[in-house]
Amino acid sequence: MARVVVDVMLKPEILDPQGQAVVAALARLGFDSITAVRQGKRFEVEVDGELTDARLDEVRQAAGTLLANPVIEDFDVRVESAV
Amino acid sequence: MARVVVDVMLKPEILDPQGQAVVAALARLGFDSITAVRQGKRFEVEVDGELTDARLDEVRQAAGTLLANPVIEDFDVRVESAV
């Protein structure tokens, strides 16, 4: 069983109101050195059996069709443990 | 300016209905080799100036008080770029 992590973040040119709300709240709470926050999603995906190239491609395809909206989001797929 | 990434995931013993919905949808779409998904949050935090230990501690404290709910979530803080 392998674990693959998919990080999904809004593209840099897309406004992120969630992140803006977080950075404003941090400033009110006194965390002055934090100047910007962007919020995205992290998926921990477990893949059955050995992590072949075909199975990793399947995860990439799932990320591009279901986990991320490629119109407004970028995603990054990386293997965390291939055991 | 340094960039720090904060990953927030539900603790393993906490039920994750979002992740369960994702894995059920993936199965319906034919992604058979994916057996489990857990969904969490990823924050990209920008810190002003040099990343001193004090500033990194500030990010850790912000993560533990605002970004994550430590009752049900674990978080992980890591430096992505310290320039």
XYZ file of C-alpha atoms in Angstrom:
166
model
C 0.000 0.000 0.000
C 1.389 3.368 -1.027
C 0.506 6.833 0.159
C 0.394 9.681 -2.333
C -0.176 13.319 -1.369
C -2.048 15.688 -3.675
C -1.720 19.404 -2.891
C -4.295 21.659 -4.532
C -3.799 25.433 -4.455
C -5.581 28.268 -6.238
C -3.557 29.574 -9.181
C -1.490 32.640 -8.187
C -3.639 35.000 -10.299
C -6.893 33.863 -8.606
C -8.065 35.904 -5.613
C -8.108 33.911 -2.347
C -10.634 35.480 0.066
C -10.170 32.665 2.606
C -6.451 33.352 2.826
C -7.096 37.094 3.086
C -9.513 36.511 5.973
C -6.913 34.369 7.735
C -4.132 36.943 7.358
C -6.452 39.728 8.618
C -7.394 37.619 11.662
C -3.725 36.844 12.349
C -2.901 40.574 12.265
C -5.710 41.294 14.771
C -4.315 38.546 17.037
C -0.867 40.121 16.996
C 0.966 37.862 14.541
C 2.612 40.797 12.798
C 5.372 39.073 10.866
C 2.950 37.049 8.707
C 2.264 39.097 5.592
C 0.288 36.754 3.333
C -1.591 33.476 3.547
C -3.025 31.335 0.779
C -5.289 28.446 1.667
C -5.568 25.253 -0.323
C -6.398 21.596 0.070
C -4.294 18.576 0.872
C -5.426 15.048 0.041
C -3.768 11.938 1.428
C -4.560 9.162 -1.044
C -3.933 5.479 -0.355
C -3.275 3.277 -3.346
C -3.782 -0.473 -3.229
C -0.832 -2.749 -3.968
C 2.494 -1.677 -5.420
C 2.764 1.880 -6.744
C 3.298 1.245 -10.451
C 3.570 4.054 -12.997
C 0.050 3.213 -14.183
C -1.366 3.607 -10.669
C 0.466 6.895 -10.145
C -0.950 8.102 -13.471
C -4.397 7.122 -12.217
C -3.896 9.308 -9.133
C -2.725 12.191 -11.362
C -5.810 11.791 -13.522
C -8.065 11.697 -10.447
C -6.370 14.846 -9.141
C -6.939 16.666 -12.430
C -10.577 15.634 -12.806
C -12.017 15.352 -9.292
C -9.680 16.756 -6.641
C -8.703 19.963 -8.423
C -10.514 22.317 -10.769
C -7.780 22.973 -13.348
C -9.485 26.187 -14.503
C -8.642 27.937 -11.253
C -6.384 25.524 -9.347
C -2.929 24.012 -9.692
C -2.148 20.616 -8.223
C 0.972 18.745 -7.273
C 1.173 14.964 -6.842
C 3.996 13.430 -4.813
C 4.685 10.003 -3.391
C 5.001 9.992 0.385
C 5.588 6.302 0.952
C 5.745 3.649 -1.741
C 5.756 0.592 0.552
C 10.784 36.926 2.715
C 10.311 33.286 3.669
C 7.566 30.868 2.783
C 6.345 28.392 5.372
C 3.828 25.640 4.654
C 1.353 24.504 7.316
C -0.435 21.215 6.657
C -3.534 20.571 8.758
C -5.100 17.107 8.769
C -7.813 15.543 10.912
C -6.357 13.258 13.572
C -6.377 9.610 12.422
C -9.098 8.631 14.907
C -11.481 11.369 13.685
C -13.994 10.383 10.988
C -13.464 12.224 7.684
C -16.763 12.320 5.754
C -15.272 14.598 3.048
C -12.562 12.058 2.313
C -15.098 9.232 2.309
C -17.255 11.126 -0.204
C -14.200 11.660 -2.426
C -13.174 7.994 -2.357
C -16.768 6.906 -3.134
C -16.909 9.319 -6.092
C -13.535 8.077 -7.360
C -14.798 4.471 -7.231
C -17.886 5.438 -9.267
C -15.631 7.138 -11.830
C -13.548 3.985 -12.225
C -10.474 4.836 -10.169
C -10.374 1.389 -8.574
C -6.862 1.330 -7.146
C -7.511 4.239 -4.742
C -8.698 2.728 -1.467
C -8.766 5.656 0.949
C -8.654 9.452 0.890
C -8.330 11.897 3.753
C -8.828 15.584 3.072
C -7.101 18.364 4.942
C -5.941 21.934 4.518
C -2.713 23.424 3.295
C -1.691 26.985 4.134
C 1.125 28.821 2.375
C 2.285 31.482 4.823
C 4.638 34.322 3.894
C 6.793 35.716 6.661
C 8.324 39.167 6.449
C 12.101 39.512 6.669
C 14.537 36.804 7.638
C 13.096 33.583 9.065
C 14.444 33.669 12.600
C 13.554 31.022 15.190
C 11.239 33.543 16.864
C 9.326 34.118 13.621
C 9.048 30.392 12.964
C 7.732 29.952 16.506
C 5.172 32.655 15.760
C 3.978 30.670 12.733
C 3.779 27.511 14.873
C 1.722 29.362 17.451
C -0.570 30.775 14.750
C -0.994 27.257 13.336
C -1.935 25.864 16.751
C -4.399 28.621 17.625
C -5.966 29.772 14.369
C -5.147 27.481 11.453
C -5.743 24.147 13.193
C -8.148 23.003 15.873
C -5.812 20.903 18.048
C -8.742 19.015 19.573
C -9.455 17.212 16.300
C -6.579 18.172 13.986
C -2.830 17.630 13.747
C -0.625 20.174 12.036
C 2.822 20.174 10.543
C 4.911 23.308 9.934
C 7.775 23.216 7.448
C 9.951 25.817 5.786
C 9.635 25.821 2.017
C 11.985 28.682 1.200
C 13.935 30.724 3.727
C 15.169 33.426 1.322
